[in-house]
PDB file of C-alpha atoms in Angstrom:
ATOM      1  CA  GLU A   8      86.054 170.091 179.041  1.00  0.00           C
ATOM      2  CA  ASN A   9      83.497 167.542 180.226  1.00  0.00           C
ATOM      3  CA  LYS A  10      80.267 169.150 181.398  1.00  0.00           C
ATOM      4  CA  GLN A  11      79.156 166.165 183.480  1.00  0.00           C
ATOM      5  CA  LEU A  12      82.412 166.170 185.437  1.00  0.00           C
ATOM      6  CA  GLY A  13      82.643 169.963 185.557  1.00  0.00           C
ATOM      7  CA  ARG A  14      79.207 170.153 187.091  1.00  0.00           C
ATOM      8  CA  TYR A  15      80.576 168.521 190.257  1.00  0.00           C
ATOM      9  CA  SER A  16      84.191 169.755 189.952  1.00  0.00           C
ATOM     10  CA  ALA A  17      84.837 166.021 190.032  1.00  0.00           C
ATOM     11  CA  THR A  18      88.371 166.068 188.652  1.00  0.00           C
ATOM     12  CA  ARG A  19      89.530 168.758 191.073  1.00  0.00           C
ATOM     13  CA  ARG A  20      87.990 166.935 194.011  1.00  0.00           C
ATOM     14  CA  VAL A  21      89.536 163.535 193.254  1.00  0.00           C
ATOM     15  CA  ALA A  22      92.929 165.169 192.590  1.00  0.00           C
ATOM     16  CA  ARG A  23      92.728 166.919 195.959  1.00  0.00           C
ATOM     17  CA  ALA A  24      91.768 163.680 197.709  1.00  0.00           C
ATOM     18  CA  VAL A  25      94.660 161.737 196.147  1.00  0.00           C
ATOM     19  CA  PHE A  26      97.098 164.518 197.019  1.00  0.00           C
ATOM     20  CA  MET A  27      95.974 164.774 200.641  1.00  0.00           C
ATOM     21  CA  ALA A  28      96.107 160.989 201.054  1.00  0.00           C
ATOM     22  CA  THR A  29      99.484 160.319 199.441  1.00  0.00           C
ATOM     23  CA  ALA A  30     101.699 163.418 199.257  1.00  0.00           C
ATOM     24  CA  PRO A  31     102.658 163.499 202.972  1.00  0.00           C
ATOM     25  CA  ARG A  32     103.968 159.934 202.789  1.00  0.00           C
ATOM     26  CA  GLY A  33     106.781 160.642 200.363  1.00  0.00           C
ATOM     27  CA  GLU A  34     107.908 158.442 197.483  1.00  0.00           C
ATOM     28  CA  GLY A  35     108.060 154.663 197.550  1.00  0.00           C
ATOM     29  CA  THR A  36     104.824 154.228 199.483  1.00  0.00           C
ATOM     30  CA  ASN A  37     101.573 152.653 198.454  1.00  0.00           C
ATOM     31  CA  GLY A  38      98.901 154.790 196.890  1.00  0.00           C
ATOM     32  CA  VAL A  39      95.219 155.093 197.687  1.00  0.00           C
ATOM     33  CA  ASP A  40      92.512 153.021 196.020  1.00  0.00           C
ATOM     34  CA  LEU A  41      89.438 154.193 194.120  1.00  0.00           C
ATOM     35  CA  LYS A  42      86.967 153.191 196.837  1.00  0.00           C
ATOM     36  CA  THR A  43      88.822 155.257 199.437  1.00  0.00           C
ATOM     37  CA  ILE A  44      89.037 158.230 197.071  1.00  0.00           C
ATOM     38  CA  THR A  45      85.323 158.028 196.316  1.00  0.00           C
ATOM     39  CA  LEU A  46      84.520 157.815 200.009  1.00  0.00           C
ATOM     40  CA  GLY A  47      86.582 160.957 200.544  1.00  0.00           C
ATOM     41  CA  VAL A  48      84.800 163.087 197.932  1.00  0.00           C
ATOM     42  CA  ALA A  49      81.279 161.842 197.196  1.00  0.00           C
ATOM     43  CA  GLN A  50      78.378 163.621 198.859  1.00  0.00           C
ATOM     44  CA  PRO A  51      74.767 162.422 199.251  1.00  0.00           C
ATOM     45  CA  GLY A  52      72.952 162.456 195.943  1.00  0.00           C
ATOM     46  CA  GLU A  53      76.112 162.278 193.822  1.00  0.00           C
ATOM     47  CA  SER A  54      76.954 159.238 191.701  1.00  0.00           C
ATOM     48  CA  PRO A  55      80.205 157.517 192.754  1.00  0.00           C
ATOM     49  CA  GLY A  56      80.779 156.541 189.126  1.00  0.00           C
ATOM     50  CA  THR A  57      81.273 160.201 188.202  1.00  0.00           C
ATOM     51  CA  PHE A  58      84.388 160.392 190.361  1.00  0.00           C
ATOM     52  CA  GLY A  59      85.730 157.097 189.034  1.00  0.00           C
ATOM     53  CA  ASP A  60      85.401 158.495 185.513  1.00  0.00           C
ATOM     54  CA  ALA A  61      87.142 161.704 186.549  1.00  0.00           C
ATOM     55  CA  LEU A  62      90.040 159.791 188.072  1.00  0.00           C
ATOM     56  CA  ARG A  63      90.493 157.603 184.990  1.00  0.00           C
ATOM     57  CA  ARG A  64      90.556 160.645 182.722  1.00  0.00           C
ATOM     58  CA  LEU A  65      92.951 162.464 185.033  1.00  0.00           C
ATOM     59  CA  SER A  66      95.324 159.497 185.168  1.00  0.00           C
ATOM     60  CA  ASN A  67      95.650 159.618 181.374  1.00  0.00           C
ATOM     61  CA  ASP A  68      96.585 163.329 181.300  1.00  0.00           C
ATOM     62  CA  ALA A  69      98.159 164.364 184.602  1.00  0.00           C
ATOM     63  CA  THR A  70     101.945 164.611 184.549  1.00  0.00           C
ATOM     64  CA  TYR A  71     102.569 163.771 188.205  1.00  0.00           C
ATOM     65  CA  LEU A  72      99.747 161.338 188.966  1.00  0.00           C
ATOM     66  CA  TYR A  73     100.814 157.689 189.112  1.00  0.00           C
ATOM     67  CA  VAL A  74      98.615 154.624 188.701  1.00  0.00           C
ATOM     68  CA  ASP A  75      99.461 151.009 189.460  1.00  0.00           C
ATOM     69  CA  GLY A  76      96.510 148.658 189.252  1.00  0.00           C
ATOM     70  CA  ALA A  77      93.901 150.171 191.584  1.00  0.00           C
ATOM     71  CA  GLN A  78      96.386 152.404 193.446  1.00  0.00           C
ATOM     72  CA  TYR A  79      96.773 156.127 192.747  1.00  0.00           C
ATOM     73  CA  TRP A  80      99.330 158.610 194.100  1.00  0.00           C
ATOM     74  CA  PHE A  81     101.117 161.876 193.339  1.00  0.00           C
ATOM     75  CA  SER A  82     104.879 162.100 193.006  1.00  0.00           C
ATOM     76  CA  PRO A  83     107.301 164.983 192.385  1.00  0.00           C
ATOM     77  CA  ARG A  84     108.764 162.914 189.519  1.00  0.00           C
ATOM     78  CA  PRO A  85     107.115 163.253 186.082  1.00  0.00           C
ATOM     79  CA  ASN A  86     104.785 160.376 185.316  1.00  0.00           C
ATOM     80  CA  ILE A  87     106.300 157.815 182.959  1.00  0.00           C
ATOM     81  CA  ILE A  88     102.810 157.267 181.535  1.00  0.00           C
ATOM     82  CA  ARG A  89     103.069 160.709 179.967  1.00  0.00           C
ATOM     83  CA  THR A  90     106.641 159.937 178.925  1.00  0.00           C
ATOM     84  CA  ALA A  91     105.461 156.757 177.187  1.00  0.00           C
ATOM     85  CA  ALA A  92     102.640 158.620 175.439  1.00  0.00           C
ATOM     86  CA  GLY A  93     105.108 161.206 174.145  1.00  0.00           C
ATOM     87  CA  MET A  94     107.488 158.517 172.909  1.00  0.00           C
ATOM     88  CA  ALA A  95     104.659 156.650 171.193  1.00  0.00           C
ATOM     89  CA  ALA A  96     103.691 159.787 169.301  1.00  0.00           C
ATOM     90  CA  SER A  97     107.192 160.958 168.351  1.00  0.00           C
ATOM     91  CA  ASN A  98     109.471 157.907 168.212  1.00  0.00           C
ATOM     92  CA  PHE A  99     107.265 155.334 166.464  1.00  0.00           C
ATOM     93  CA  GLY A 100     105.144 155.442 163.333  1.00  0.00           C
ATOM     94  CA  ALA A 101     102.908 153.317 161.123  1.00  0.00           C
ATOM     95  CA  ASP A 102     105.842 151.368 159.652  1.00  0.00           C
ATOM     96  CA  ASP A 103     107.096 150.389 163.119  1.00  0.00           C
ATOM     97  CA  ALA A 104     103.597 149.338 164.118  1.00  0.00           C
ATOM     98  CA  ASP A 105     103.114 147.234 160.973  1.00  0.00           C
ATOM     99  CA  ILE A 106     106.412 145.428 161.562  1.00  0.00           C
ATOM    100  CA  GLU A 107     105.333 144.505 165.092  1.00  0.00           C
ATOM    101  CA  VAL A 108     101.893 143.374 163.886  1.00  0.00           C
ATOM    102  CA  ARG A 109     103.549 141.200 161.240  1.00  0.00           C
ATOM    103  CA  ARG A 110     105.849 139.649 163.853  1.00  0.00           C
ATOM    104  CA  ARG A 111     102.919 138.827 166.117  1.00  0.00           C
ATOM    105  CA  ILE A 112     100.821 137.274 163.359  1.00  0.00           C
ATOM    106  CA  GLN A 113     103.773 135.185 162.178  1.00  0.00           C
ATOM    107  CA  ALA A 114     104.175 133.851 165.719  1.00  0.00           C
ATOM    108  CA  ILE A 115     100.572 132.616 165.991  1.00  0.00           C
ATOM    109  CA  ARG A 116     100.249 128.856 166.435  1.00  0.00           C
ATOM    110  CA  PRO A 117      98.587 126.506 165.615  1.00  0.00           C
ATOM    111  CA  LEU A 118      97.702 127.249 161.999  1.00  0.00           C
ATOM    112  CA  GLY A 119      94.297 125.592 162.099  1.00  0.00           C
ATOM    113  CA  SER A 120      93.516 123.779 158.853  1.00  0.00           C
ATOM    114  CA  PHE A 121      96.020 125.791 156.846  1.00  0.00           C
ATOM    115  CA  LYS A 122      99.205 124.255 155.490  1.00  0.00           C
ATOM    116  CA  GLY A 123     101.006 127.569 155.723  1.00  0.00           C
ATOM    117  CA  VAL A 124     100.480 131.277 156.318  1.00  0.00           C
ATOM    118  CA  HIS A 125     102.030 134.159 154.370  1.00  0.00           C
ATOM    119  CA  VAL A 126     101.956 137.422 156.346  1.00  0.00           C
ATOM    120  CA  PHE A 127     102.110 140.801 154.602  1.00  0.00           C
ATOM    121  CA  PRO A 128     103.648 139.594 151.307  1.00  0.00           C
ATOM    122  CA  ASP A 129     105.311 142.302 149.214  1.00  0.00           C
ATOM    123  CA  GLY A 130     103.984 140.723 146.025  1.00  0.00           C
ATOM    124  CA  PRO A 131     102.913 137.509 144.281  1.00  0.00           C
ATOM    125  CA  GLY A 132     106.453 136.109 144.404  1.00  0.00           C
ATOM    126  CA  ASP A 133     106.326 135.896 148.206  1.00  0.00           C
ATOM    127  CA  VAL A 134     103.417 133.415 148.123  1.00  0.00           C
ATOM    128  CA  SER A 135     104.313 129.833 147.216  1.00  0.00           C
ATOM    129  CA  ASP A 136     102.328 127.868 144.636  1.00  0.00           C
ATOM    130  CA  ASP A 137     102.126 124.372 146.102  1.00  0.00           C
ATOM    131  CA  ASP A 138      99.369 121.760 145.941  1.00  0.00           C
ATOM    132  CA  ASP A 139     100.031 120.215 149.365  1.00  0.00           C
ATOM    133  CA  GLY A 140      97.378 122.200 151.227  1.00  0.00           C
ATOM    134  CA  VAL A 141      95.434 125.420 151.512  1.00  0.00           C
ATOM    135  CA  ARG A 142      97.455 128.509 152.455  1.00  0.00           C
ATOM    136  CA  LEU A 143      96.265 131.680 154.129  1.00  0.00           C
ATOM    137  CA  VAL A 144      97.583 135.001 152.830  1.00  0.00           C
ATOM    138  CA  VAL A 145      97.322 137.830 155.371  1.00  0.00           C
ATOM    139  CA  LEU A 146      97.282 141.043 153.353  1.00  0.00           C
ATOM    140  CA  PRO A 147      99.181 144.117 154.655  1.00  0.00           C
ATOM    141  CA  MET A 148      97.303 146.782 156.573  1.00  0.00           C
ATOM    142  CA  THR A 149      98.148 149.140 153.725  1.00  0.00           C
ATOM    143  CA  LYS A 150      95.729 147.012 151.661  1.00  0.00           C
ATOM    144  CA  PRO A 151      92.520 147.165 153.742  1.00  0.00           C
ATOM    145  CA  HIS A 152      89.056 145.965 152.862  1.00  0.00           C
ATOM    146  CA  ILE A 153      85.716 147.755 153.174  1.00  0.00           C
ATOM    147  CA  SER A 154      82.601 145.769 153.987  1.00  0.00           C
ATOM    148  CA  GLY A 155      80.174 145.438 151.102  1.00  0.00           C
ATOM    149  CA  GLU A 156      82.593 146.796 148.488  1.00  0.00           C
ATOM    150  CA  THR A 157      83.478 144.532 145.569  1.00  0.00           C
ATOM    151  CA  THR A 158      86.705 146.321 144.583  1.00  0.00           C
ATOM    152  CA  THR A 159      89.032 147.460 147.343  1.00  0.00           C
ATOM    153  CA  ALA A 160      92.765 147.685 147.939  1.00  0.00           C
ATOM    154  CA  ALA A 161      92.554 144.214 149.485  1.00  0.00           C
ATOM    155  CA  THR A 162      90.771 142.538 146.565  1.00  0.00           C
ATOM    156  CA  THR A 163      93.085 144.249 144.075  1.00  0.00           C
ATOM    157  CA  ALA A 164      96.146 142.893 145.881  1.00  0.00           C
ATOM    158  CA  ALA A 165      94.524 139.466 146.201  1.00  0.00           C
ATOM    159  CA  VAL A 166      93.784 139.323 142.448  1.00  0.00           C
ATOM    160  CA  GLU A 167      97.450 140.015 141.656  1.00  0.00           C
ATOM    161  CA  ILE A 168      98.643 137.267 143.996  1.00  0.00           C
ATOM    162  CA  LEU A 169      96.009 134.861 142.703  1.00  0.00           C
ATOM    163  CA  ALA A 170      97.067 135.405 139.096  1.00  0.00           C
ATOM    164  CA  GLN A 171     100.851 135.249 139.450  1.00  0.00           C
ATOM    165  CA  ARG A 172     103.547 133.351 141.268  1.00  0.00           C
ATOM    166  CA  ASN A 173     107.309 133.755 141.339  1.00  0.00           C
ATOM    167  CA  ALA A 174     107.819 132.457 137.790  1.00  0.00           C
ATOM    168  CA  GLY A 175     104.706 132.811 135.682  1.00  0.00           C
ATOM    169  CA  PRO A 176     100.978 132.235 136.138  1.00  0.00           C
ATOM    170  CA  ARG A 177      99.788 130.629 139.364  1.00  0.00           C
ATOM    171  CA  LEU A 178      98.651 127.013 138.943  1.00  0.00           C
ATOM    172  CA  ASN A 179      96.997 126.142 142.263  1.00  0.00           C
ATOM    173  CA  ARG A 180      94.652 129.064 142.539  1.00  0.00           C
ATOM    174  CA  ASN A 181      92.129 127.123 144.575  1.00  0.00           C
ATOM    175  CA  MET A 182      94.733 126.671 147.328  1.00  0.00           C
ATOM    176  CA  LEU A 183      94.696 130.288 148.538  1.00  0.00           C
ATOM    177  CA  VAL A 184      92.490 132.097 151.031  1.00  0.00           C
ATOM    178  CA  PHE A 185      93.034 135.758 151.940  1.00  0.00           C
ATOM    179  CA  LEU A 186      92.610 137.625 155.202  1.00  0.00           C
ATOM    180  CA  ALA A 187      92.273 141.418 155.083  1.00  0.00           C
ATOM    181  CA  ALA A 188      92.112 144.154 157.678  1.00  0.00           C
ATOM    182  CA  HIS A 189      89.009 146.236 158.211  1.00  0.00           C
ATOM    183  CA  GLU A 190      89.907 149.826 157.367  1.00  0.00           C
ATOM    184  CA  ALA A 191      88.263 151.499 160.370  1.00  0.00           C
ATOM    185  CA  PRO A 192      90.174 149.921 163.312  1.00  0.00           C
ATOM    186  CA  ILE A 193      93.639 150.052 161.706  1.00  0.00           C
ATOM    187  CA  SER A 194      94.573 153.433 163.194  1.00  0.00           C
ATOM    188  CA  GLU A 195      93.517 152.327 166.665  1.00  0.00           C
ATOM    189  CA  LEU A 196      95.590 149.147 166.360  1.00  0.00           C
ATOM    190  CA  ARG A 197      98.642 151.108 165.239  1.00  0.00           C
ATOM    191  CA  GLU A 198      98.275 153.553 168.131  1.00  0.00           C
ATOM    192  CA  GLY A 199      98.149 150.650 170.563  1.00  0.00           C
ATOM    193  CA  VAL A 200     101.248 149.069 169.028  1.00  0.00           C
ATOM    194  CA  CYS A 201     103.199 152.343 169.168  1.00  0.00           C
ATOM    195  CA  LEU A 202     102.323 152.689 172.849  1.00  0.00           C
ATOM    196  CA  TYR A 203     103.480 149.122 173.498  1.00  0.00           C
ATOM    197  CA  LEU A 204     106.769 149.821 171.689  1.00  0.00           C
ATOM    198  CA  ALA A 205     107.214 152.939 173.809  1.00  0.00           C
ATOM    199  CA  TRP A 206     106.793 150.958 177.044  1.00  0.00           C
ATOM    200  CA  GLN A 207     109.249 148.340 175.801  1.00  0.00           C
ATOM    201  CA  SER A 208     111.711 151.091 174.952  1.00  0.00           C
ATOM    202  CA  ILE A 209     111.367 152.523 178.472  1.00  0.00           C
ATOM    203  CA  LEU A 210     112.084 149.105 179.971  1.00  0.00           C
ATOM    204  CA  ASP A 211     115.111 148.681 177.726  1.00  0.00           C
ATOM    205  CA  LYS A 212     116.448 152.058 178.908  1.00  0.00           C
ATOM    206  CA  LYS A 213     115.396 151.793 182.551  1.00  0.00           C
ATOM    207  CA  ASP A 214     118.977 152.176 183.832  1.00  0.00           C
ATOM    208  CA  ALA A 215     119.736 155.158 181.633  1.00  0.00           C
ATOM    209  CA  MET A 216     116.432 156.789 182.645  1.00  0.00           C
ATOM    210  CA  ASN A 217     117.131 156.154 186.356  1.00  0.00           C
ATOM    211  CA  LEU A 218     113.718 154.629 186.886  1.00  0.00           C
ATOM    212  CA  THR A 219     112.658 153.837 190.430  1.00  0.00           C
ATOM    213  CA  PRO A 220     111.518 150.289 191.293  1.00  0.00           C
ATOM    214  CA  THR A 221     107.952 151.644 191.267  1.00  0.00           C
ATOM    215  CA  ASP A 222     108.453 153.061 187.761  1.00  0.00           C
ATOM    216  CA  VAL A 223     109.870 149.761 186.530  1.00  0.00           C
ATOM    217  CA  LYS A 224     106.956 147.846 188.007  1.00  0.00           C
ATOM    218  CA  LEU A 225     104.507 150.254 186.388  1.00  0.00           C
ATOM    219  CA  ALA A 226     106.284 150.019 183.027  1.00  0.00           C
ATOM    220  CA  GLU A 227     106.189 146.208 183.162  1.00  0.00           C
ATOM    221  CA  SER A 228     102.489 146.302 184.026  1.00  0.00           C
ATOM    222  CA  LYS A 229     101.727 148.716 181.186  1.00  0.00           C
ATOM    223  CA  ALA A 230     103.803 146.759 178.665  1.00  0.00           C
ATOM    224  CA  LYS A 231     101.865 143.611 179.525  1.00  0.00           C
ATOM    225  CA  GLU A 232      98.536 145.456 179.420  1.00  0.00           C
ATOM    226  CA  THR A 233      99.198 147.073 176.038  1.00  0.00           C
ATOM    227  CA  SER A 234     100.476 143.767 174.642  1.00  0.00           C
ATOM    228  CA  GLU A 235      97.210 142.064 175.579  1.00  0.00           C
ATOM    229  CA  THR A 236      95.281 144.947 174.056  1.00  0.00           C
ATOM    230  CA  ILE A 237      97.147 144.493 170.770  1.00  0.00           C
ATOM    231  CA  ASN A 238      96.274 140.793 170.638  1.00  0.00           C
ATOM    232  CA  SER A 239      92.578 141.517 171.081  1.00  0.00           C
ATOM    233  CA  ARG A 240      92.672 144.324 168.514  1.00  0.00           C
ATOM    234  CA  LEU A 241      94.317 142.025 165.970  1.00  0.00           C
ATOM    235  CA  ILE A 242      91.188 139.889 165.918  1.00  0.00           C
ATOM    236  CA  GLU A 243      88.986 142.994 165.715  1.00  0.00           C
ATOM    237  CA  THR A 244      91.034 144.406 162.834  1.00  0.00           C
ATOM    238  CA  PHE A 245      91.648 141.358 160.624  1.00  0.00           C
ATOM    239  CA  GLN A 246      88.029 140.399 160.194  1.00  0.00           C
ATOM    240  CA  PHE A 247      87.549 139.774 156.470  1.00  0.00           C
ATOM    241  CA  ALA A 248      88.243 136.344 155.006  1.00  0.00           C
ATOM    242  CA  LEU A 249      88.211 136.642 151.212  1.00  0.00           C
ATOM    243  CA  VAL A 250      87.648 133.475 149.205  1.00  0.00           C
ATOM    244  CA  PRO A 251      87.950 133.529 145.385  1.00  0.00           C
ATOM    245  CA  GLN A 252      85.096 131.946 143.435  1.00  0.00           C
ATOM    246  CA  GLN A 253      84.915 131.193 139.740  1.00  0.00           C
ATOM    247  CA  GLU A 254      82.034 129.663 137.839  1.00  0.00           C
ATOM    248  CA  ALA A 255      82.816 126.998 135.259  1.00  0.00           C
ATOM    249  CA  GLY A 256      83.513 128.490 131.859  1.00  0.00           C
ATOM    250  CA  LYS A 257      83.947 132.044 133.174  1.00  0.00           C
ATOM    251  CA  ARG A 258      87.182 133.956 133.738  1.00  0.00           C
ATOM    252  CA  GLU A 259      85.761 136.470 136.206  1.00  0.00           C
ATOM    253  CA  ILE A 260      86.745 136.064 139.866  1.00  0.00           C
ATOM    254  CA  VAL A 261      84.057 136.789 142.452  1.00  0.00           C
ATOM    255  CA  TRP A 262      85.105 137.375 146.056  1.00  0.00           C
ATOM    256  CA  HIS A 263      83.121 135.843 148.883  1.00  0.00           C
ATOM    257  CA  GLN A 264      83.473 137.729 152.170  1.00  0.00           C
ATOM    258  CA  SER A 265      83.237 135.998 155.548  1.00  0.00           C
ATOM    259  CA  LYS A 266      83.735 137.339 159.065  1.00  0.00           C
ATOM    260  CA  PRO A 267      85.492 134.842 161.359  1.00  0.00           C
ATOM    261  CA  THR A 268      83.813 134.292 164.710  1.00  0.00           C
ATOM    262  CA  GLY A 269      84.086 132.005 167.717  1.00  0.00           C
ATOM    263  CA  ASN A 270      87.007 131.004 169.890  1.00  0.00           C
ATOM    264  CA  GLY A 271      90.622 130.214 169.098  1.00  0.00           C
ATOM    265  CA  ASN A 272      93.416 132.217 167.535  1.00  0.00           C
ATOM    266  CA  LEU A 273      93.115 134.257 164.358  1.00  0.00           C
ATOM    267  CA  PHE A 274      93.891 131.389 161.980  1.00  0.00           C
ATOM    268  CA  GLU A 275      91.622 128.902 163.746  1.00  0.00           C
ATOM    269  CA  ARG A 276      88.696 131.332 163.587  1.00  0.00           C
ATOM    270  CA  VAL A 277      89.147 131.822 159.844  1.00  0.00           C
ATOM    271  CA  ALA A 278      89.460 128.095 159.152  1.00  0.00           C
ATOM    272  CA  ARG A 279      86.465 127.191 161.317  1.00  0.00           C
ATOM    273  CA  LYS A 280      84.262 129.818 159.657  1.00  0.00           C
ATOM    274  CA  LEU A 281      85.168 128.772 156.113  1.00  0.00           C
ATOM    275  CA  GLU A 282      84.803 125.086 156.931  1.00  0.00           C
ATOM    276  CA  SER A 283      81.308 125.714 158.273  1.00  0.00           C
ATOM    277  CA  GLU A 284      80.461 127.342 154.928  1.00  0.00           C
ATOM    278  CA  GLU A 285      82.168 124.509 152.988  1.00  0.00           C
ATOM    279  CA  ARG A 286      84.453 127.041 151.341  1.00  0.00           C
ATOM    280  CA  LEU A 287      87.464 125.387 152.901  1.00  0.00           C
ATOM    281  CA  ILE A 288      87.441 121.601 152.641  1.00  0.00           C
ATOM    282  CA  SER A 289      90.333 119.885 154.362  1.00  0.00           C
ATOM    283  CA  SER A 290      89.214 116.327 153.514  1.00  0.00           C
ATOM    284  CA  TYR A 291      86.716 114.645 151.181  1.00  0.00           C
ATOM    285  CA  GLY A 292      84.749 111.531 151.972  1.00  0.00           C
ATOM    286  CA  GLY A 293      84.414 108.906 149.237  1.00  0.00           C
ATOM    287  CA  THR A 294      80.708 109.602 148.775  1.00  0.00           C
ATOM    288  CA  ARG A 295      81.350 113.320 148.360  1.00  0.00           C
ATOM    289  CA  VAL A 296      84.041 112.689 145.739  1.00  0.00           C
ATOM    290  CA  ARG A 297      81.658 110.434 143.832  1.00  0.00           C
ATOM    291  CA  MET A 298      78.967 113.123 143.872  1.00  0.00           C
ATOM    292  CA  GLU A 299      81.404 115.742 142.585  1.00  0.00           C
ATOM    293  CA  LEU A 300      82.602 113.442 139.797  1.00  0.00           C
ATOM    294  CA  ASP A 301      79.030 112.672 138.800  1.00  0.00           C
TER     295      ASP A 301
END
């Protein structure tokens, strides 16, 4: 399928090298590392990177090829990597992924300059209307935002929350900031979450599945790896801070879009970005209050 790899029969050659190096040893032994595999197949004038690419692709698709860190080996037992991929595709869907994303965002601490955070509210009634500090509303992934667009599913949902509270019109409308997901990376984030849930499910059923110690170790490694991937993708996905603006004497709400940058967790990035733009002000100096009053 890949002309660059097919030109050198790279996948076949690395598979043969791994098989010859590991199959005679039986199960429960260490595998062979990438450098050794490359040394066994590369000929003068050929790029070693080609064979590394072939091995990575093969490890994602081959049923009986196992990978643990930098070690590769064949086993007569089906690869649990393929088992996990099948479970991720068949046992978990977008709703399961969104629940896990919500749980992870709710667990983020500290909150930065925000008094509170409301994650994936079902409607305006789920967002409190207090005047004790600015609150961040993380909109559901079913309400994404598109860069440069003035009216999106995210802004529509934000307008509803901004206008209403649990019992009537919202009073403290200047106390809300919204965070929306970018539409493009949502599917990739959900796929990563489903794969993580599949690995967790395998670990939960390790006794019933009769996993070997090697399988368990691999599952633990993959669960940790996919969990870290999710955390990084969260920041890549929730990248639009939406701040409502309203000119004096006008009813129309205009949405200012900011992209959080820098270090820290998701909430700290949003707060730091808005503070640098003076769209989120956590404290006023006396001189500044006097200027505003004047």
